[in-house]
Short mmCIF file of C-alpha atoms and ligand atoms in Angstrom, two decimals:
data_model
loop_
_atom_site.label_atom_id
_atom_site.label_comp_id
_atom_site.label_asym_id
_atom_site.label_seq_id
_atom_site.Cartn_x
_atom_site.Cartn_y
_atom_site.Cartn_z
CA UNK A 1437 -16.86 8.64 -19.76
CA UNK A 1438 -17.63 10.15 -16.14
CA UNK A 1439 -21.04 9.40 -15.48
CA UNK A 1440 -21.52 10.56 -11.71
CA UNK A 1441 -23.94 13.43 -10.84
CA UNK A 1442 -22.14 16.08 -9.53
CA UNK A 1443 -24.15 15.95 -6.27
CA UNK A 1444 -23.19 12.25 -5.81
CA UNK A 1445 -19.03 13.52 -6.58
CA UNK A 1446 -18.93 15.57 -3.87
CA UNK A 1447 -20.15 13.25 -1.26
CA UNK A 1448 -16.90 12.68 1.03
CA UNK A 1449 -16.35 8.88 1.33
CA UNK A 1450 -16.59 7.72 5.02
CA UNK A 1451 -13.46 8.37 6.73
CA UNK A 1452 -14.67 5.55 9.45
CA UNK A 1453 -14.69 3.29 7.25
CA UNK A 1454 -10.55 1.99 6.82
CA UNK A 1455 -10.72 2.03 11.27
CA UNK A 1456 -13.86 -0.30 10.79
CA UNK A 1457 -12.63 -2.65 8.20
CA UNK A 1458 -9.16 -2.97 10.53
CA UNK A 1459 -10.89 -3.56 13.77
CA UNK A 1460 -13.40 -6.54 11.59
CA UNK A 1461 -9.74 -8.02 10.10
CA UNK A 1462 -8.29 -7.88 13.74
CA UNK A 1463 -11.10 -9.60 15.04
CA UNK A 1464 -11.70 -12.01 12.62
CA UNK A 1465 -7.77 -12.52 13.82
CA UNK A 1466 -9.20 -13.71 17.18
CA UNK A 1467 -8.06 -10.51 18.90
CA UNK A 1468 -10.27 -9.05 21.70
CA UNK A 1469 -10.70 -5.64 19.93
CA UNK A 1470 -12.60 -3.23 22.32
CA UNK A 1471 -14.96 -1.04 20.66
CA UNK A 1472 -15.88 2.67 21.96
CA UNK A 1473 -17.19 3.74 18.16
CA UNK A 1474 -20.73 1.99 18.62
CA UNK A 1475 -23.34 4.39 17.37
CA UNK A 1476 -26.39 2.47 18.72
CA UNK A 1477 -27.76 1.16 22.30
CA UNK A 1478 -26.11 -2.42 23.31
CA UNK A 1479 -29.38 -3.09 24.63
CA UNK A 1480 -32.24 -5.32 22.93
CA UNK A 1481 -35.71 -3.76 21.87
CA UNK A 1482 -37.94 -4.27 24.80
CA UNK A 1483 -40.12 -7.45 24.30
CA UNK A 1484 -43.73 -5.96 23.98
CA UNK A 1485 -42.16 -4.12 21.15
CA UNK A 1486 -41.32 -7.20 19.33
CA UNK A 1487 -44.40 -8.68 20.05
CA UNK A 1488 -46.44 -5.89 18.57
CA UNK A 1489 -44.83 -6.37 14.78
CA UNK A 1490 -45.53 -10.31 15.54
CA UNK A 1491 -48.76 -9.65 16.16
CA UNK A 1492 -48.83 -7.43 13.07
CA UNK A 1493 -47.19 -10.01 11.01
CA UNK A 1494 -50.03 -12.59 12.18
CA UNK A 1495 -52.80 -10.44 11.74
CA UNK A 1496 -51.87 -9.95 7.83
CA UNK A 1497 -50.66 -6.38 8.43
CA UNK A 1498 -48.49 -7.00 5.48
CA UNK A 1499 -49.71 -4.90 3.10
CA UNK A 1500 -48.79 -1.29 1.63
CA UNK A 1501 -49.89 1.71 3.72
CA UNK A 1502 -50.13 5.00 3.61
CA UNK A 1503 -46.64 6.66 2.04
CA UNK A 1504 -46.33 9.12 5.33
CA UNK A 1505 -47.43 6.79 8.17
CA UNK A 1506 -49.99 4.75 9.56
CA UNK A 1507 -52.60 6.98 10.62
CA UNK A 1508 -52.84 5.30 14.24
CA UNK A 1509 -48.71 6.32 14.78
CA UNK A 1510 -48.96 9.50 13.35
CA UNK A 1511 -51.43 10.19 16.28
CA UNK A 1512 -49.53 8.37 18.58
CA UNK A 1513 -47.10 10.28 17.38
CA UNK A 1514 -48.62 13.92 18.00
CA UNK A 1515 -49.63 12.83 21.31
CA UNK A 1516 -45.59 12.32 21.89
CA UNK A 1517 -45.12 15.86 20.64
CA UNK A 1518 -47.99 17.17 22.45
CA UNK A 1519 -47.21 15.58 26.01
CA UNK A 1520 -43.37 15.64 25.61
CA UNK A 1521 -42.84 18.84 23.80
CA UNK A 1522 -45.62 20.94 24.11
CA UNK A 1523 -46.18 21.10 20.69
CA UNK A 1524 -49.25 21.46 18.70
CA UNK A 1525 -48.93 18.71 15.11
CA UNK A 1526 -52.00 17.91 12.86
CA UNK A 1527 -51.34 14.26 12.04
CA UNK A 1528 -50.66 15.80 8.23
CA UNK A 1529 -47.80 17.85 9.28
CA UNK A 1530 -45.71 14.34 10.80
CA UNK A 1531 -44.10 12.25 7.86
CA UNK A 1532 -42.60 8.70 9.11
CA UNK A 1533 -39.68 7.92 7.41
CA UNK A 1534 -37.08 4.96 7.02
CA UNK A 1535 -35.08 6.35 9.87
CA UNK A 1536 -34.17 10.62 11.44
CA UNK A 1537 -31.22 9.81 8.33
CA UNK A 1538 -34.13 9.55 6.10
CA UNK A 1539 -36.05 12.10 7.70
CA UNK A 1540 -33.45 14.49 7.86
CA UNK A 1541 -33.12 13.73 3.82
CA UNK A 1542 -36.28 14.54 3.17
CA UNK A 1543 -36.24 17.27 5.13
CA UNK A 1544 -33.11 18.79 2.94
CA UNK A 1545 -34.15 18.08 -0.26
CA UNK A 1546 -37.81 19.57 0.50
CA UNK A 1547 -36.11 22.61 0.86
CA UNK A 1548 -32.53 23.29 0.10
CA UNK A 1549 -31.94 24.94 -3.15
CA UNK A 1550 -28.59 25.19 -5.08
CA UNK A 1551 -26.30 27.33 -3.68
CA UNK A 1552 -27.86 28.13 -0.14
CA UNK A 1553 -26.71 28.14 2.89
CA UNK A 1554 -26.99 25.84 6.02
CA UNK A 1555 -25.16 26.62 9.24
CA UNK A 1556 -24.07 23.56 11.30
CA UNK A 1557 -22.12 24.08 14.76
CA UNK A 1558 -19.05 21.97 14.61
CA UNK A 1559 -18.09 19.42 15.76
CA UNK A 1560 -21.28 18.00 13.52
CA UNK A 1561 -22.72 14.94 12.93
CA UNK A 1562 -21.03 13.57 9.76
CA UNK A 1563 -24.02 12.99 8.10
CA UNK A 1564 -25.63 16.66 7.80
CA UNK A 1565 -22.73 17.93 5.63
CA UNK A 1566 -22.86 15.54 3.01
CA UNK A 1567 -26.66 15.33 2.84
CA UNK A 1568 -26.52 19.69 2.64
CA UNK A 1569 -23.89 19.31 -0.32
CA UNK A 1570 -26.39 16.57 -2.09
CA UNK A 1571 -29.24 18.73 -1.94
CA UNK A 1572 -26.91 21.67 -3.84
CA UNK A 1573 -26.69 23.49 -0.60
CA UNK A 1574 -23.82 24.73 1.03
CA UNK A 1575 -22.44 23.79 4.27
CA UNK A 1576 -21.38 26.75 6.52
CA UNK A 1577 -20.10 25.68 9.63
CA UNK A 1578 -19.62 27.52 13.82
CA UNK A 1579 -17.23 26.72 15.74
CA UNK A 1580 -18.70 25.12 18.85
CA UNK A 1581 -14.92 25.18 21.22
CA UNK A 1582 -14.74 22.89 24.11
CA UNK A 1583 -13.72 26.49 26.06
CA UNK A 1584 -18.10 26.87 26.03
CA UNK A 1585 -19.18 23.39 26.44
CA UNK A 1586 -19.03 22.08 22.37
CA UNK A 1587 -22.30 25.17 22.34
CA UNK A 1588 -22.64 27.94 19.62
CA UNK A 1589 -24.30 31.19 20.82
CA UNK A 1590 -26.48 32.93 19.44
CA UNK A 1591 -24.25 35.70 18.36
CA UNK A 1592 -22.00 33.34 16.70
CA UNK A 1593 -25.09 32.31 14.53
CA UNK A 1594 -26.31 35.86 13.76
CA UNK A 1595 -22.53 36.33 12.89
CA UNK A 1596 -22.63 33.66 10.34
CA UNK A 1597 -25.98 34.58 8.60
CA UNK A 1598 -25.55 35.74 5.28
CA UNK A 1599 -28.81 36.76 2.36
CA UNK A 1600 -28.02 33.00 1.39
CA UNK A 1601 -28.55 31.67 4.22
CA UNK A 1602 -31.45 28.93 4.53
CA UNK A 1603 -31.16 26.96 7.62
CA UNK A 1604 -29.45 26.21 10.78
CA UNK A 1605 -29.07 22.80 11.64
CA UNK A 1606 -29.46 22.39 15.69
CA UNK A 1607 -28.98 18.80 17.06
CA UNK A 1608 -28.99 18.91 21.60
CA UNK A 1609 -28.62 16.71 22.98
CA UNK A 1610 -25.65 16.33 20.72
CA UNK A 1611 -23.75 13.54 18.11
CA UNK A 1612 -20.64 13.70 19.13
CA UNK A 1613 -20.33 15.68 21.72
CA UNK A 1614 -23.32 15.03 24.21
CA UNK A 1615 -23.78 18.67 25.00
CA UNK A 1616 -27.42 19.83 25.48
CA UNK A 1617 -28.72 23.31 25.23
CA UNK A 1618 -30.33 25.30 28.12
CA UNK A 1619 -33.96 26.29 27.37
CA UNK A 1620 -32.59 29.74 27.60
CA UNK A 1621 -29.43 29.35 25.24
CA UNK A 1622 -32.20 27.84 22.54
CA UNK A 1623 -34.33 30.40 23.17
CA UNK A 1624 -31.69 33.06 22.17
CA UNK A 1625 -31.31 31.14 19.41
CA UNK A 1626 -34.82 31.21 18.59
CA UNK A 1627 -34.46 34.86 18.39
CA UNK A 1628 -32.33 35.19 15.62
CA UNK A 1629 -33.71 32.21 13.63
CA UNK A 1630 -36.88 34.66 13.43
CA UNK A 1631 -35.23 37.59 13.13
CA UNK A 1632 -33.57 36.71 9.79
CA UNK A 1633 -36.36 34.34 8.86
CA UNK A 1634 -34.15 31.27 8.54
CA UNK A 1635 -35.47 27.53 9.02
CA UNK A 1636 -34.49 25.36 11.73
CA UNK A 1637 -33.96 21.77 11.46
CA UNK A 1638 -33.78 20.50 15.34
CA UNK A 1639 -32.53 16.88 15.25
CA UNK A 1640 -33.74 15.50 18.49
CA UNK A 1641 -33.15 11.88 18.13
CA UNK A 1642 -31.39 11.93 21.81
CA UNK A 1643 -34.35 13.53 23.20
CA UNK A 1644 -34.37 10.89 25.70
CA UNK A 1645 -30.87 10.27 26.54
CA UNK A 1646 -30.38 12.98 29.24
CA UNK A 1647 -28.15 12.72 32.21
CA UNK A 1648 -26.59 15.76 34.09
CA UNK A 1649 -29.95 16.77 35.61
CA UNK A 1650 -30.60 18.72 32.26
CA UNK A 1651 -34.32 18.85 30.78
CA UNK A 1652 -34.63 18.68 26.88
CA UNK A 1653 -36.12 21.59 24.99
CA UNK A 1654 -37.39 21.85 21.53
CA UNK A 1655 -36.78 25.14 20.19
CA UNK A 1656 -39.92 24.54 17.97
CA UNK A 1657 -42.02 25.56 20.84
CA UNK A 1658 -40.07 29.26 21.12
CA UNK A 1659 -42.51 31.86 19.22
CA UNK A 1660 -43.05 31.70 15.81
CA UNK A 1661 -40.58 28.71 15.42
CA UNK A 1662 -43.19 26.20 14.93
CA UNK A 1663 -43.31 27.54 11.42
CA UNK A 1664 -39.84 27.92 10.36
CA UNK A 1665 -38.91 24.41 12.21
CA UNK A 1666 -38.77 20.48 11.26
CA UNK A 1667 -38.06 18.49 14.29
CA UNK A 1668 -36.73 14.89 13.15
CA UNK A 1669 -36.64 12.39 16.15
CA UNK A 1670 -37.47 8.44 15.85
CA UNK A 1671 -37.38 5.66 17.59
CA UNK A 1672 -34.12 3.93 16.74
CA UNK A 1673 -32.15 5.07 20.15
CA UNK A 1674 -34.29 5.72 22.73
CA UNK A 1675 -36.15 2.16 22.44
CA UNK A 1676 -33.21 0.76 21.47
CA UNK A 1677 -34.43 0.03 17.40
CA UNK A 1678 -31.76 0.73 15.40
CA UNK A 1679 -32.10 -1.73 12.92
CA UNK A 1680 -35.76 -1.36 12.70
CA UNK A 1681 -35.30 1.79 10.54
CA UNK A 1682 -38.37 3.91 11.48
CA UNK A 1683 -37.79 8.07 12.01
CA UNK A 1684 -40.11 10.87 11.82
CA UNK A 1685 -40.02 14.52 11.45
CA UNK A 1686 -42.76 16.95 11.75
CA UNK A 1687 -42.89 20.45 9.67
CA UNK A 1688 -44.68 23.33 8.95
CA UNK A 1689 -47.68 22.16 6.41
CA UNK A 1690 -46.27 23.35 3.19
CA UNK A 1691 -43.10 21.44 3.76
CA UNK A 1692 -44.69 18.32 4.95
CA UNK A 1693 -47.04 18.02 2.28
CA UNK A 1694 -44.46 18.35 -0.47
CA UNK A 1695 -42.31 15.50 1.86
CA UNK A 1696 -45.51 13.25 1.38
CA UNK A 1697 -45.43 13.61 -2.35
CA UNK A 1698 -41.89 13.05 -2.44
CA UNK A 1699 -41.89 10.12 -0.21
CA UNK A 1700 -45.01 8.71 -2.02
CA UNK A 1701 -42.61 8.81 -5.44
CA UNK A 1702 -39.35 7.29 -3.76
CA UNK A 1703 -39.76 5.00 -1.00
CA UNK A 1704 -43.09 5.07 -0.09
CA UNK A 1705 -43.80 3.55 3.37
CA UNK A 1706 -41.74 2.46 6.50
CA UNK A 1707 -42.08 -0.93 6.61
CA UNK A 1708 -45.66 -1.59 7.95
CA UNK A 1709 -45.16 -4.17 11.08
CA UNK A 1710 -42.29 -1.94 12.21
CA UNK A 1711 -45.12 0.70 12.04
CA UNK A 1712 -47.07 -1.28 14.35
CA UNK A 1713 -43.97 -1.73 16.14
CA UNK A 1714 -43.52 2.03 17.11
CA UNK A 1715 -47.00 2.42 18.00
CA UNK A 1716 -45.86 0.17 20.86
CA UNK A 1717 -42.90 1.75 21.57
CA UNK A 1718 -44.83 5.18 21.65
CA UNK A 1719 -47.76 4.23 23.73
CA UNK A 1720 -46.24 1.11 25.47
CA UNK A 1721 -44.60 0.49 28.98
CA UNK A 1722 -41.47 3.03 29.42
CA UNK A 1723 -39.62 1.46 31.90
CA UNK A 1724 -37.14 -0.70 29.56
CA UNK A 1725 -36.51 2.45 28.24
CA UNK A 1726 -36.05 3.95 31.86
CA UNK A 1727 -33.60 1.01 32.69
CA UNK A 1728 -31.34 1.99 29.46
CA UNK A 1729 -31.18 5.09 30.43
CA UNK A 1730 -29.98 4.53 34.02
CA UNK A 1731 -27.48 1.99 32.70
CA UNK A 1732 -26.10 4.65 30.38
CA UNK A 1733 -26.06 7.72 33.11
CA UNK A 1734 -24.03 4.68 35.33
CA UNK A 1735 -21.54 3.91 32.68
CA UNK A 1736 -21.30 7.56 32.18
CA UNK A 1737 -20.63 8.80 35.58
CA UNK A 1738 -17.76 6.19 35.78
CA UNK A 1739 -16.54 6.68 32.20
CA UNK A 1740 -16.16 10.57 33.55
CA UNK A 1741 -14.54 9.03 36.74
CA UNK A 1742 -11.91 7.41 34.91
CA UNK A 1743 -10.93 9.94 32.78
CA UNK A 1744 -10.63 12.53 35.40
CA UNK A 1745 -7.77 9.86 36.91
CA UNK A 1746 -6.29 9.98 33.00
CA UNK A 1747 -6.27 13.96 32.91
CA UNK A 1748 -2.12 13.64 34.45
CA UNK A 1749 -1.72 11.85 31.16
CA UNK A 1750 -2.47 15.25 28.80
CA UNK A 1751 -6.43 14.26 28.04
CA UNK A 1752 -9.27 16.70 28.75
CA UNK A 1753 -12.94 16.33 27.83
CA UNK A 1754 -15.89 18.41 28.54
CA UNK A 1755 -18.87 16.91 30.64
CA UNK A 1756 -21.47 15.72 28.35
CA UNK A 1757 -24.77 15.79 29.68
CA UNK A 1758 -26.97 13.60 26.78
CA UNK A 1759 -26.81 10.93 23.96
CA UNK A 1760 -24.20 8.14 24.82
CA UNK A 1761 -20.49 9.75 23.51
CA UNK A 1762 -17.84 11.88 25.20
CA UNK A 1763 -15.22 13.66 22.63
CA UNK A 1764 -11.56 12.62 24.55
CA UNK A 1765 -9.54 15.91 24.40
CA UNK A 1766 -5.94 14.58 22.90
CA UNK A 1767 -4.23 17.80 20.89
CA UNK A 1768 -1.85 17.36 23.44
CA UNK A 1769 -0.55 14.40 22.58
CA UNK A 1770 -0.21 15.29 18.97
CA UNK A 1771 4.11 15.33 18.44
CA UNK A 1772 4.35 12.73 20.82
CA UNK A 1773 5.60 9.51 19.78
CA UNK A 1774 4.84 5.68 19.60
CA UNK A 1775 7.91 3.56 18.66
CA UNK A 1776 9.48 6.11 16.63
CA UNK A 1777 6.03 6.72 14.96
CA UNK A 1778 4.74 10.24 15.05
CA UNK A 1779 1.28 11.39 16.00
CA UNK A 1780 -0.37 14.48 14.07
CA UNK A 1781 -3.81 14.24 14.67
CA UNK A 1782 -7.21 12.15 15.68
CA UNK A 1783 -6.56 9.71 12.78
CA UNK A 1784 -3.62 8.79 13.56
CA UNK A 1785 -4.51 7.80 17.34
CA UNK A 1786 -7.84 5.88 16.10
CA UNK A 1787 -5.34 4.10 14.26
CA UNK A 1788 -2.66 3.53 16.31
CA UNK A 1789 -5.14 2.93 19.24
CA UNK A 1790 -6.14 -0.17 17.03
CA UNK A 1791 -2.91 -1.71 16.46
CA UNK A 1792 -1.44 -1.18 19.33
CA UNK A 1793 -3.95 -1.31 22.13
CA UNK A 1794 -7.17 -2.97 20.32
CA UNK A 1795 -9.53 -0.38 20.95
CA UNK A 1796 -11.57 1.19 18.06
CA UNK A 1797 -12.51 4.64 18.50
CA UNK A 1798 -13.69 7.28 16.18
CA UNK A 1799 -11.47 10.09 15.24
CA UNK A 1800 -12.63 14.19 15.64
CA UNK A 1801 -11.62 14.80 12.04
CA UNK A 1802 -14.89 12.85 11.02
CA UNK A 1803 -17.14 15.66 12.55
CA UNK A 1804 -14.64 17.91 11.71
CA UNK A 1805 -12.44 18.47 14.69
CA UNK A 1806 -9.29 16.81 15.04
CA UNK A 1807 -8.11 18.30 18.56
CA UNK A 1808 -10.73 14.88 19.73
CA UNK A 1809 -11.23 11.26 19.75
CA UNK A 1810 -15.15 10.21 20.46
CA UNK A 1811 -15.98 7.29 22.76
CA UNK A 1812 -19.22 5.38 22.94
CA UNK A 1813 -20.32 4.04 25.87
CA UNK A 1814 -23.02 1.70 24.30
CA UNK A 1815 -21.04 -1.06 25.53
CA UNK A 1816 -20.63 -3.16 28.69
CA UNK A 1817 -19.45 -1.51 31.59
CA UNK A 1818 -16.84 -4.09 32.08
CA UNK A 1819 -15.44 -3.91 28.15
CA UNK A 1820 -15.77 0.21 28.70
CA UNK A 1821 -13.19 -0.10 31.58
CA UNK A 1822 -10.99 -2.21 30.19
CA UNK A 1823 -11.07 0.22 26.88
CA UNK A 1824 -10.05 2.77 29.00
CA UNK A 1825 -7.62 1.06 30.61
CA UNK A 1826 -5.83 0.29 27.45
CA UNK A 1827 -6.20 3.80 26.53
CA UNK A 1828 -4.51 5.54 29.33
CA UNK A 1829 -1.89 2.72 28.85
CA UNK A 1830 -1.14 3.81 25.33
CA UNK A 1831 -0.96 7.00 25.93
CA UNK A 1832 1.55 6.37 28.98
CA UNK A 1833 3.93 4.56 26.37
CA UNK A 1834 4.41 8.06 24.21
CA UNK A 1835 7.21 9.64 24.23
C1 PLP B 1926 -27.54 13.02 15.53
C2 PLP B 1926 -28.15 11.86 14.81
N1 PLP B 1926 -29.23 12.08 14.04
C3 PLP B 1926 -29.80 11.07 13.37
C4 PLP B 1926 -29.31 9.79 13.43
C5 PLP B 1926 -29.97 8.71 12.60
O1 PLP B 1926 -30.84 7.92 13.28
P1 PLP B 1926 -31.59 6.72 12.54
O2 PLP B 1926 -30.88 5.48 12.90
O3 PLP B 1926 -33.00 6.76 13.07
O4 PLP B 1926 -31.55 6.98 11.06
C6 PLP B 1926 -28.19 9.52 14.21
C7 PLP B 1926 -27.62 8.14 14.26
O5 PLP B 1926 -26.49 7.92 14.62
C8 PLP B 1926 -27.59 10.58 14.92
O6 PLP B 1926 -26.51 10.38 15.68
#
């Protein structure tokens, strides 16, 4: 007897996950397998952060809190949106979360209904399609083309919008392809979002990562967006605290208050010293975070370096100005061969990148282009170039 919600059946299974478990069973092997598919800073939480959830821990802060947040980081939290944003939140309108995934969850189910739908420039971040599809919505995806920097316009949007359209989903600086919007570009976009009175959820988790002399911009603070927008952002990579699981979004009231209930029903609070842990994070000293930033911009300038010396080899990639990935351009590789083995698309060099040159990367198809690879450079500058070495290699070797 099937007993699967159909939400849950139509979740696709990770298509990352057959490259992972090969790259754990070659290194278990002893092989030095290089990775470029990290999705998190190689860099440690600063100390004063981890000394704030000690100091939690020894004070006895062990207790249930409130569902949405602490009330001291929720306010630490509006200051953030206040100073960094310009935008105006009531404490009530942020909800802190186990995670943006979370957040961005919440943020779905508050207000997708079967059968509408939510636009999402591709390439995406895997996650927002299947979390649309368990909500009953509908996943209607823009072509964002490497020809205009991985960006939608705003026309393309408009084009798209349909009476069952909901939402657009807007993530700059980008997962995968590091592009970030001009202030302009988003305001454009603003335009049409109130035009046809469709929400906005802005994912700006990268806020911080920023390289190419670009500024961030929330396109919650374009008029009237405030109201139709939910900005999810969190702490997990720009202080480095992944694993600490703590996101947050902020909405219009009506939305946040029915995320409170919801949250008080399923998971209720974020864990509470990692609470105490943000706080610190928020109000603390920025300059670990500063350093991880340079470090990334460094690795980033010479990843770009390198791969201009590899664009005689067929590869391509468009300059990615935020987050930490850069989507390797390889359609033109696709019919080439590696002994007498055929490449048709992005899986296939993920996977024959592995075996044959011990580098992991992740392949386009995931956020649904195959015409790219993505590398990560969360990792040392001195494993990144001899990844790339191995790359260029490889791809050398076809025939
Ligand atoms: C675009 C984007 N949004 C959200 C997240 C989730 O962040 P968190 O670890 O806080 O759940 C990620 C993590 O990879 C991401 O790339």
């Amino acid at each position: 007897m099937a007993t699967l919600s159909k939400r849950i059946s139509d979740i696709s299974p990770s298509m990352t996950l057959a490259i992972s478990a090969k790259a754990n069973e070659l290194k278990a092997a002893g092989e030095k397998v290089i990775s470029f598919g990290v999705g998190e800073p190689d860099f440690n939480t600063p100390a004063h952060i981890i000394d704030a959830a000690k100091d939690a821990l020894d004070k006895g802060y062990t207790k249930y809190v409130a569902a949405a947040g602490l009330p001291a980081l929720k306010k630490a939290i509006a200051k953030k949106f206040k100073d960094d944003n310009g935008l105006d939140y009531d404490p009530s309108q942020i909800i802190v979360s186990n995670g943006a995934k979370h957040s961005i969850f919440n943020a779905l189910f508050a207000t997708i209904d079967d059968g509408d739908e939510v636009l999402i420039p591709k390439p995406y971040w895997l996650t927002y399609p299947e979390v649309v599809k368990c909500c009953g919505g509908v996943p209607v995806y823009i072509y964002a083309t490497p020809r205009h920097g991985y960006k939608v316009t705003a026309n393309q949007i408009e084009a798209m919008i349909t009476p069952k359209t909901k939402m657009l989903i807007f993530n700059s600086p980008c997962n995968p392809t590091g592009a970030v919007y001009t202030e302009a570009e988003i305001r454009d976009i603003a335009e049409v979002c109130v035009k046809h009175d469709i929400l906005v959820l802005a994912d700006e988790i990268y806020e911080k990562l920023i390289y190419g002399g670009e500024t961030h911009f929330s396109i919650a603070a374009c008029p009237d967006m405030a109201e139709r927008t939910i900005v999810i952002n969190g702490v997990s990579k720009s202080y480095a605290m992944t694993g600490w699981r703590l996101g947050y979004l902020a909405a219009p009231k009506e939305i946040a208050k029915a995320i409170s209930s919801f949250q008080s029903h399923s998971t209720s609070n974020v864990n509470t010293m990692t609470q105490y842990a943000s706080i610190a994070a928020l109000e603390g000293d920025t300059k670990p975070m500063q350093d991880m930033i340079k470090a990334f911009g460094e690795r980033r300038a010479k990843m770009l370096e390198v791969l201009d010396g590899m664009k005689p080899l067929g590869l391509d990639y468009v300059k990615p100005d935020g987050a930490f990935y850069v989507m390797l351009l390889c359609y033109n590789l696709y019919g080439k061969s590696y002994n007498g083995v055929k490449i048709h698309g992005s899986m296939d060099i993920a996977d024959m990148l592995l075996t044959h040159a011990k580098v992991a990367v992740t392949p386009g198809i995931c956020f649904g282009d195959d015409d790219a690879i993505r590398l990560s450079y969360a990792l040392s500058m001195e494993d990144m170039l001899e990844g790339l070495k191995r790359i260029a290699d490889f791809v050398a070797a076809l025939k």
